[in-house]
Amino acid sequence: EPEVTQTPSHQVTQMGQEVILRCVPISNHLYFYWYRQILGQKVEFLVSFYNNEISEKSEIFDDQFSVERPDGSNFTLKIRSTKLEDSAMYFCASTRDRVGYEQYFGPGTRLTVT
Amino acid sequence: AQSVTQLGSHVSVSEGALVLLRCNYSSSVPPYLFWYVQYPNQGLQLLLKYTSAATLVKGINGFEAEFKKSETSFHLTKPSAHMSDAAEYFCAVSEGGGSNYKLTFGKGTLLTVNP
């Protein structure tokens, strides 16, 4: 069964460093999302991406964040200068169509900023 | 704006007992509603979804949920809990437009099943 994959599973970085979180969505999916879950809190929407552009972003997704689909398979989230409060589990999700279709989630990348 | 409230951050049941996890939503338009389950160290897996067809929705692993518009609820139930049901459960609503349809999640309910 096709699945969304994410790498790495755990990333430790120092404050101020850049990190890139990678996702490979399901191959025939067209809509892509990043969510994050700070420990003990709910899963929060960060950004949605369709047709090679951002379709919506939350207030969390400030200028330090960017997303890219550099080729036909990868979908990346970059944080330019990490802060302590960026420590969270980051989930990538994809869906084939938007109307009534469930989003398929990857296993997540746990980002720890020290 | 859409929102989800899950009553009870932790629910504990005995094996074989009824499972009831509560979810109330707020949405300005007819919503799409989902229940996801997260096992330890794993991603989110879809249990079931409501997309304006039947109000009683059956999902995987014996779970079902009923959409009640008058109560703005979408509670998750299972007649008989199994040890393998122990996990965190998230209710989510989607009401985007255009090319979005982002999910808004509740805070989650941790289900513990006691032998």
Short mmCIF file of C-alpha atoms in Angstrom, two decimals:
data_model
loop_
_atom_site.label_atom_id
_atom_site.label_comp_id
_atom_site.label_asym_id
_atom_site.label_seq_id
_atom_site.Cartn_x
_atom_site.Cartn_y
_atom_site.Cartn_z
CA GLU A 1 0.00 0.00 0.00
CA PRO A 2 1.42 3.41 -0.91
CA GLU A 3 2.51 5.55 2.00
CA VAL A 4 3.96 8.94 2.77
CA THR A 5 7.55 8.79 3.95
CA GLN A 6 9.55 11.36 5.88
CA THR A 7 13.23 11.77 6.63
CA PRO A 8 14.90 12.04 9.00
CA SER A 9 12.84 10.52 11.78
CA HIS A 10 14.65 12.66 14.35
CA GLN A 11 16.73 15.78 13.83
CA VAL A 12 18.65 17.60 16.50
CA THR A 13 19.93 21.05 15.65
CA GLN A 14 21.29 24.12 17.38
CA MET A 15 19.34 27.33 17.61
CA GLY A 16 19.94 29.52 14.59
CA GLN A 17 20.77 26.66 12.26
CA GLU A 18 18.89 25.83 9.09
CA VAL A 19 17.06 22.53 8.79
CA ILE A 20 15.35 20.83 5.89
CA LEU A 21 12.69 18.24 6.55
CA ARG A 22 11.96 15.93 3.67
CA CYS A 23 8.80 14.16 2.61
CA VAL A 24 7.90 11.87 -0.26
CA PRO A 25 4.13 12.06 -0.79
CA ILE A 26 2.10 9.33 -2.42
CA SER A 27 2.92 9.40 -6.11
CA ASN A 28 -0.45 10.29 -7.66
CA HIS A 29 -1.37 12.86 -5.02
CA LEU A 30 -1.64 16.50 -5.95
CA TYR A 31 -2.18 18.37 -2.67
CA PHE A 32 0.48 18.56 0.01
CA TYR A 33 0.51 19.78 3.57
CA TRP A 34 2.80 20.31 6.54
CA TYR A 35 1.51 20.16 10.11
CA ARG A 36 3.33 20.28 13.39
CA GLN A 37 2.62 19.01 16.89
CA ILE A 38 4.40 20.56 19.82
CA LEU A 39 4.73 18.05 22.65
CA GLY A 40 1.47 17.81 24.56
CA GLN A 41 -0.41 20.07 22.17
CA LYS A 42 -2.66 19.52 19.20
CA VAL A 43 -1.66 19.02 15.61
CA GLU A 44 -1.54 22.42 13.87
CA PHE A 45 -1.72 23.28 10.20
CA LEU A 46 1.32 25.04 8.79
CA VAL A 47 0.97 25.22 5.03
CA SER A 48 -0.76 23.71 2.02
CA PHE A 49 0.77 23.40 -1.43
CA TYR A 50 -0.78 22.75 -4.81
CA ASN A 51 0.34 23.20 -8.38
CA ASN A 52 3.79 24.29 -7.25
CA GLU A 53 2.64 27.11 -5.07
CA ILE A 54 1.46 27.74 -1.53
CA SER A 55 -2.32 27.79 -1.38
CA GLU A 56 -2.64 28.71 2.28
CA LYS A 57 -0.35 29.24 5.24
CA SER A 58 -1.00 29.70 8.92
CA GLU A 59 0.29 32.52 11.07
CA ILE A 60 2.93 30.11 12.36
CA PHE A 61 4.40 29.87 8.87
CA ASP A 62 6.42 33.09 8.91
CA ASP A 63 9.36 34.18 6.78
CA GLN A 64 11.62 31.64 8.47
CA PHE A 65 9.68 28.82 6.84
CA SER A 66 9.59 27.81 3.20
CA VAL A 67 8.37 24.83 1.22
CA GLU A 68 9.47 23.43 -2.06
CA ARG A 69 8.75 20.59 -4.42
CA PRO A 70 12.13 20.44 -6.15
CA ASP A 71 11.34 17.43 -8.30
CA GLY A 72 8.37 15.21 -9.00
CA SER A 73 8.60 13.29 -5.76
CA ASN A 74 10.01 15.26 -2.84
CA PHE A 75 8.27 17.92 -0.79
CA THR A 76 10.47 19.80 1.66
CA LEU A 77 10.01 22.13 4.59
CA LYS A 78 12.90 24.45 5.37
CA ILE A 79 13.36 26.42 8.55
CA ARG A 80 16.06 29.04 7.94
CA SER A 81 17.04 29.93 11.48
CA THR A 82 15.60 27.57 14.05
CA LYS A 83 14.31 28.73 17.41
CA LEU A 84 13.78 26.72 20.57
CA GLU A 85 10.03 26.97 20.04
CA ASP A 86 10.33 25.20 16.68
CA SER A 87 10.94 21.96 18.57
CA ALA A 88 8.02 19.75 17.58
CA MET A 89 6.94 16.75 15.54
CA TYR A 90 6.45 17.77 11.93
CA PHE A 91 4.03 15.78 9.80
CA CYS A 92 3.76 15.80 6.04
CA ALA A 93 0.44 14.85 4.45
CA SER A 94 -0.86 14.43 0.95
CA THR A 95 -4.20 13.84 -0.72
CA ARG A 96 -5.33 12.91 -4.20
CA ASP A 97 -8.17 15.37 -4.32
CA ARG A 98 -9.42 17.93 -1.90
CA VAL A 99 -13.12 17.32 -1.69
CA GLY A 100 -13.90 14.73 0.95
CA TYR A 101 -10.67 12.85 0.51
CA GLU A 102 -8.64 11.98 3.53
CA GLN A 103 -5.12 13.21 3.94
CA TYR A 104 -2.46 10.55 4.26
CA PHE A 105 0.14 11.34 6.88
CA GLY A 106 3.76 10.41 7.13
CA PRO A 107 5.31 9.10 10.36
CA GLY A 108 6.69 12.52 11.24
CA THR A 109 10.08 14.08 11.92
CA ARG A 110 10.85 14.96 15.49
CA LEU A 111 12.81 18.22 15.49
CA THR A 112 14.71 19.12 18.62
CA VAL A 113 16.29 22.57 18.78
CA THR A 114 18.90 23.05 21.50
CA ALA B 1 -13.53 29.58 11.22
CA GLN B 2 -13.55 25.89 11.97
CA SER B 3 -12.64 24.39 15.32
CA VAL B 4 -12.81 21.07 17.15
CA THR B 5 -13.26 20.30 20.83
CA GLN B 6 -12.50 16.88 22.21
CA LEU B 7 -13.89 16.37 25.69
CA GLY B 8 -11.56 14.38 27.88
CA SER B 9 -7.85 14.33 27.22
CA HIS B 10 -7.63 10.83 28.70
CA VAL B 11 -10.20 8.04 28.66
CA SER B 12 -9.61 4.73 30.39
CA VAL B 13 -11.77 1.65 29.77
CA SER B 14 -11.61 -2.02 30.55
CA GLU B 15 -11.06 -4.56 27.82
CA GLY B 16 -14.45 -5.48 26.38
CA ALA B 17 -16.12 -2.27 27.52
CA LEU B 18 -17.72 0.38 25.34
CA VAL B 19 -15.43 3.06 24.00
CA LEU B 20 -16.88 6.57 23.62
CA LEU B 21 -14.66 9.44 22.56
CA ARG B 22 -16.36 12.79 22.22
CA CYS B 23 -15.89 15.38 19.51
CA ASN B 24 -17.75 18.62 18.90
CA TYR B 25 -17.03 20.88 15.98
CA SER B 26 -17.68 24.39 14.87
CA SER B 27 -17.96 25.16 11.20
CA SER B 28 -19.56 27.88 9.14
CA VAL B 29 -20.31 25.51 6.27
CA PRO B 30 -21.20 21.80 6.10
CA PRO B 31 -18.03 20.15 7.29
CA TYR B 32 -16.04 17.11 6.40
CA LEU B 33 -15.17 15.29 9.63
CA PHE B 34 -12.46 12.77 10.34
CA TRP B 35 -11.14 10.61 13.12
CA TYR B 36 -7.46 9.75 13.07
CA VAL B 37 -5.56 7.41 15.37
CA GLN B 38 -1.93 7.73 16.37
CA TYR B 39 -0.10 4.75 17.81
CA PRO B 40 3.12 5.40 19.71
CA ASN B 41 5.94 6.60 17.47
CA GLN B 42 3.78 6.40 14.38
CA GLY B 43 2.00 8.85 12.10
CA LEU B 44 -1.69 9.59 11.91
CA GLN B 45 -3.89 6.87 10.43
CA LEU B 46 -7.43 7.52 9.23
CA LEU B 47 -10.11 5.63 11.16
CA LEU B 48 -13.16 7.00 9.39
CA LYS B 49 -14.59 10.06 7.70
CA TYR B 50 -17.92 11.84 7.24
CA THR B 51 -18.45 13.56 3.89
CA SER B 52 -22.18 14.36 3.89
CA ALA B 53 -23.42 10.91 2.93
CA ALA B 54 -24.71 8.58 5.67
CA THR B 55 -24.69 10.11 9.13
CA LEU B 56 -23.51 6.86 10.73
CA VAL B 57 -20.04 6.13 9.48
CA LYS B 58 -18.22 2.85 9.93
CA GLY B 59 -14.46 2.74 9.99
CA ILE B 60 -11.63 0.34 10.49
CA ASN B 61 -11.06 -1.84 13.55
CA GLY B 62 -14.75 -1.85 14.53
CA PHE B 63 -15.02 1.89 15.16
CA GLU B 64 -17.95 4.00 14.07
CA ALA B 65 -19.08 7.58 14.49
CA GLU B 66 -22.37 9.40 14.13
CA PHE B 67 -22.69 12.86 12.69
CA LYS B 68 -25.33 14.87 14.55
CA LYS B 69 -25.80 18.27 13.01
CA SER B 70 -28.18 19.49 15.71
CA GLU B 71 -25.56 18.76 18.36
CA THR B 72 -22.54 19.64 16.17
CA SER B 73 -21.05 16.36 17.32
CA PHE B 74 -19.15 13.49 15.77
CA HIS B 75 -18.51 11.09 18.65
CA LEU B 76 -16.44 7.95 18.08
CA THR B 77 -17.60 4.63 19.51
CA LYS B 78 -16.61 1.00 19.60
CA PRO B 79 -18.80 -1.61 21.31
CA SER B 80 -15.99 -3.64 22.81
CA ALA B 81 -12.49 -2.30 23.51
CA HIS B 82 -9.42 -4.34 22.70
CA MET B 83 -5.98 -3.92 24.16
CA SER B 84 -4.70 -2.99 20.71
CA ASP B 85 -7.01 0.07 20.68
CA ALA B 86 -4.78 1.87 23.15
CA ALA B 87 -3.61 4.96 21.27
CA GLU B 88 -4.27 8.67 20.86
CA TYR B 89 -7.34 9.64 18.87
CA PHE B 90 -7.77 12.91 17.03
CA CYS B 91 -10.96 14.40 15.64
CA ALA B 92 -10.50 16.79 12.73
CA VAL B 93 -12.65 19.04 10.58
CA SER B 94 -12.07 20.29 7.06
CA GLU B 95 -13.93 23.11 5.39
CA GLY B 96 -11.46 24.79 3.14
CA GLY B 97 -12.08 26.10 -0.30
CA GLY B 98 -10.14 26.62 -3.45
CA SER B 99 -7.15 24.33 -3.36
CA ASN B 100 -6.82 24.04 0.40
CA TYR B 101 -9.11 21.88 2.61
CA LYS B 102 -6.71 22.01 5.53
CA LEU B 103 -7.50 19.94 8.61
CA THR B 104 -8.16 21.51 11.98
CA PHE B 105 -7.55 19.05 14.79
CA GLY B 106 -8.79 18.68 18.32
CA LYS B 107 -6.31 18.27 21.14
CA GLY B 108 -6.61 14.52 21.09
CA THR B 109 -7.85 11.88 23.52
CA LEU B 110 -5.51 9.26 24.89
CA LEU B 111 -7.32 5.94 25.21
CA THR B 112 -6.04 3.47 27.76
CA VAL B 113 -7.42 -0.08 27.79
CA ASN B 114 -7.05 -2.02 31.02
CA PRO B 115 -6.98 -5.82 31.10
#
